[in-house]
Every structure is written in C-alpha cells, then in structure tokens.
Amino acid sequence: MFFTRPWMPTAEHPNTVSTCRLWHHDHDINPTSNSPALDLYITMLFKTSIILALLAVVSTGSAYSCNCNGREYNNDDITDAVDTGFAVDPIANPIDQTKFPRRYGLTPTDDYPFCGAGHFVEYPLLRVPPGPYDPNATPVLDPGYDRVVYLTGDNHTFCGCLTGEGQPANSQQLELCTNSE
C-alpha cells in the first residue's frame, strides 16, 4: 500500500515540494524515507483515526433483541421490520387500520423500553424468507402474533416488541415482549 503526501520533499529533490511515496506494510516503513519517525507518527495517526471512526459508527446504533413467548428476534429482524413498515407507509395512515403498518393507540401494560411519547406504529415482526412481512405479497400472509412498535418520523425510533398471543380473539390487545438492548 502506498501513501502519497504532496507536502513532503522527495529524496532526489530535498528542497522542493513534490510527491513522496511511502511504502507501508504493517509496521515496516521504507528505510530510505527522510524521516522514519515522522512516517511512523503519520502511519499511527492514520490507523488511530480509522479505529476511532469505526468505533463512532458502531456506538451510534444499539443492538436490540426481543423474546415473544419463546420466539427470538434479533436486531436484524427488528430493523428489517421497522424499515419495511416505514417504506410501505412512512406516516402509517390512521384511516385504514386493517392494513400494516398501522397506528397503534393502545397502551401496553408496561411503558415502551426504548422511546418516549409520540405517534406509535405497529408492524408484523414475522420473518418470511427471504425477508420481513410484506403486506402486498400474494397470497396475503397471516401477520402472526408479534409486532414491532416504532415512532413515526425520520429516525424510525424502535420502541419495543409486542405480542397478541394469548389474548382474546379480536381484542387487539397486545402485551409487551421481553425486550433487551
């Protein structure tokens, strides 16, 4: 891998600003370089910057999981369901409550673990290969008992997982699953 630094003089022309090429392989710095200490410093600074940037990206997202009566959902399942619901209808039109995504106005017995107040939306947390539940699929699939709840808005804020399993038929009452971060 070559690093090019236009502000460094070359060995052939020490008094001119030109392009200096530095061969880098792990910690092996080109021995013909004018300043091995500077080369090492720049290499370490570059590596540190990359590591810090990667850590910043990783730390901005949380990994969630849910357990709904023994059915485990990982972060990918949750993210796919929220993103798909948002893509189908970003505001979850409150007029047609027979289709998903739909506004969720009922309050579970516990507070949502990962978000505050807002316009809640529910979407099936059903994994159907090759991806999440598709409300436009033919034939129409049973959405199952489990739901992901999120807030409307650009952030797609995940609130928690709910299940309707064990509830009276047509009650639309959902209870909070075991949610973890």
XYZ file of C-alpha atoms in Angstrom:
181
model
C 0.000 0.000 0.000
C 1.416 3.420 -0.911
C 0.646 6.620 0.935
C 1.231 9.775 -1.078
C 1.984 13.030 0.694
C 2.285 16.024 -1.649
C 3.688 18.279 1.064
C 6.879 16.235 1.610
C 10.104 16.758 -0.390
C 11.429 13.779 -2.313
C 14.821 12.200 -1.609
C 16.061 13.242 -5.054
C 14.923 16.862 -4.596
C 15.096 17.721 -0.886
C 14.438 21.449 -1.401
C 11.274 21.135 -3.495
C 7.783 20.225 -2.552
C 6.717 17.268 -4.620
C 5.193 13.869 -4.085
C 6.799 11.447 -1.689
C 5.675 7.830 -1.840
C 5.922 5.794 1.314
C 5.617 2.031 1.223
C 3.677 0.771 4.212
C 3.252 -2.831 5.268
C 2.145 -3.239 8.884
C 4.941 -1.528 10.847
C 7.594 -1.738 8.111
C 8.424 1.806 7.000
C 10.541 2.471 3.917
C 14.112 2.820 5.238
C 15.009 5.361 2.537
C 12.468 7.855 3.869
C 13.840 11.189 5.101
C 12.140 10.931 8.482
C 11.250 7.454 9.747
C 9.919 8.909 12.996
C 7.565 11.214 11.103
C 6.492 8.354 8.844
C 5.725 6.183 11.874
C 3.817 9.025 13.542
C 1.692 9.638 10.443
C 1.032 5.918 9.996
C -0.049 5.519 13.620
C -2.188 8.673 13.420
C -3.865 7.314 10.288
C -4.577 3.930 11.916
C -5.874 5.593 15.093
C -8.195 7.830 13.058
C -9.656 4.821 11.257
C -10.218 2.945 14.527
C -11.888 5.951 16.170
C -14.127 6.488 13.153
C -15.215 2.849 13.210
C -15.908 2.999 16.945
C -18.026 6.119 16.460
C -20.125 4.373 13.809
C -20.596 1.252 15.928
C -21.505 3.169 19.086
C -24.247 5.227 17.426
C -26.521 2.232 16.885
C -27.879 -0.056 19.549
C -28.416 -3.752 19.067
C -31.870 -4.815 20.217
C -33.467 -8.198 20.687
C -36.905 -9.425 21.726
C -38.352 -12.632 23.088
C -42.076 -13.012 22.465
C -43.239 -16.179 24.233
C -40.129 -18.094 23.189
C -39.822 -16.612 19.700
C -36.486 -14.816 19.483
C -35.996 -11.787 17.260
C -32.549 -10.284 16.736
C -31.532 -6.759 15.788
C -31.690 -7.542 12.048
C -35.268 -8.848 12.369
C -36.311 -5.724 14.272
C -34.520 -3.302 11.949
C -35.936 -5.009 8.845
C -39.493 -4.827 10.217
C -39.205 -1.140 11.181
C -37.557 -0.170 7.878
C -40.090 -2.149 5.818
C -43.041 -0.665 7.690
C -41.628 2.813 7.198
C -41.000 2.170 3.485
C -44.567 0.908 2.946
C -46.145 3.943 4.645
C -43.957 6.497 6.464
C -46.830 8.037 8.435
C -48.967 4.901 8.909
C -52.230 6.319 7.598
C -54.685 6.233 10.505
C -57.716 5.926 8.187
C -57.201 2.278 7.168
C -56.470 0.346 10.346
C -56.934 -3.034 8.646
C -53.551 -2.924 6.885
C -49.966 -2.707 8.066
C -48.274 -0.561 9.060
C -50.937 0.962 11.248
C -51.155 3.421 14.091
C -51.017 1.801 17.473
C -53.062 3.683 20.039
C -53.497 1.056 22.714
C -51.163 1.226 25.662
C -49.431 -1.957 26.773
C -49.320 -2.788 30.470
C -45.728 -1.527 30.662
C -44.075 1.527 29.147
C -42.099 1.112 25.953
C -38.496 0.477 26.913
C -36.715 2.391 24.145
C -38.745 5.515 23.323
C -40.977 8.175 24.786
C -44.281 9.642 23.673
C -45.253 10.077 20.052
C -47.285 8.522 17.257
C -46.795 4.785 17.644
C -46.882 2.456 14.665
C -47.108 -1.339 14.709
C -45.804 -3.691 12.055
C -45.613 -7.507 11.979
C -42.404 -8.974 13.301
C -42.752 -12.030 11.114
C -39.763 -13.477 9.302
C -40.822 -14.922 5.972
C -37.857 -15.941 3.829
C -36.299 -14.066 2.177
C -37.235 -11.083 4.364
C -39.732 -9.330 6.614
C -43.522 -9.392 6.311
C -44.777 -7.900 3.036
C -48.343 -6.537 3.166
C -48.522 -6.599 -0.640
C -47.495 -10.253 -1.022
C -49.702 -12.670 -2.917
C -51.159 -14.656 -1.308
C -51.647 -12.430 1.717
C -49.866 -13.944 4.689
C -51.125 -14.127 8.244
C -49.066 -11.464 10.058
C -48.732 -13.644 13.156
C -48.942 -12.535 16.780
C -45.784 -10.482 17.192
C -45.333 -6.808 16.379
C -42.594 -4.252 16.390
C -43.637 -0.788 17.585
C -41.823 2.350 16.462
C -42.376 6.087 16.258
C -43.284 7.887 13.055
C -40.662 10.314 11.829
C -37.350 10.236 10.028
C -35.488 8.410 12.792
C -37.612 5.222 12.713
C -37.242 5.033 16.502
C -37.759 1.478 17.722
C -39.930 1.362 20.853
C -40.318 -2.312 21.680
C -41.849 -5.632 20.676
C -45.397 -6.675 21.491
C -47.345 -9.898 21.137
C -51.039 -10.688 20.874
C -50.579 -14.376 21.641
C -52.810 -15.492 24.496
C -55.135 -12.507 24.160
C -58.864 -12.873 23.416
C -59.661 -13.106 19.698
C -60.237 -9.734 18.004
C -59.294 -7.850 21.180
C -56.360 -6.087 19.503
C -54.788 -6.047 22.960
C -51.046 -6.623 22.819
C -48.637 -7.172 25.680
C -45.004 -6.236 25.928
C -42.480 -8.911 24.993
C -39.177 -9.275 26.814
C -37.079 -6.554 25.188
C -33.349 -6.118 25.639
C -30.641 -3.819 24.364
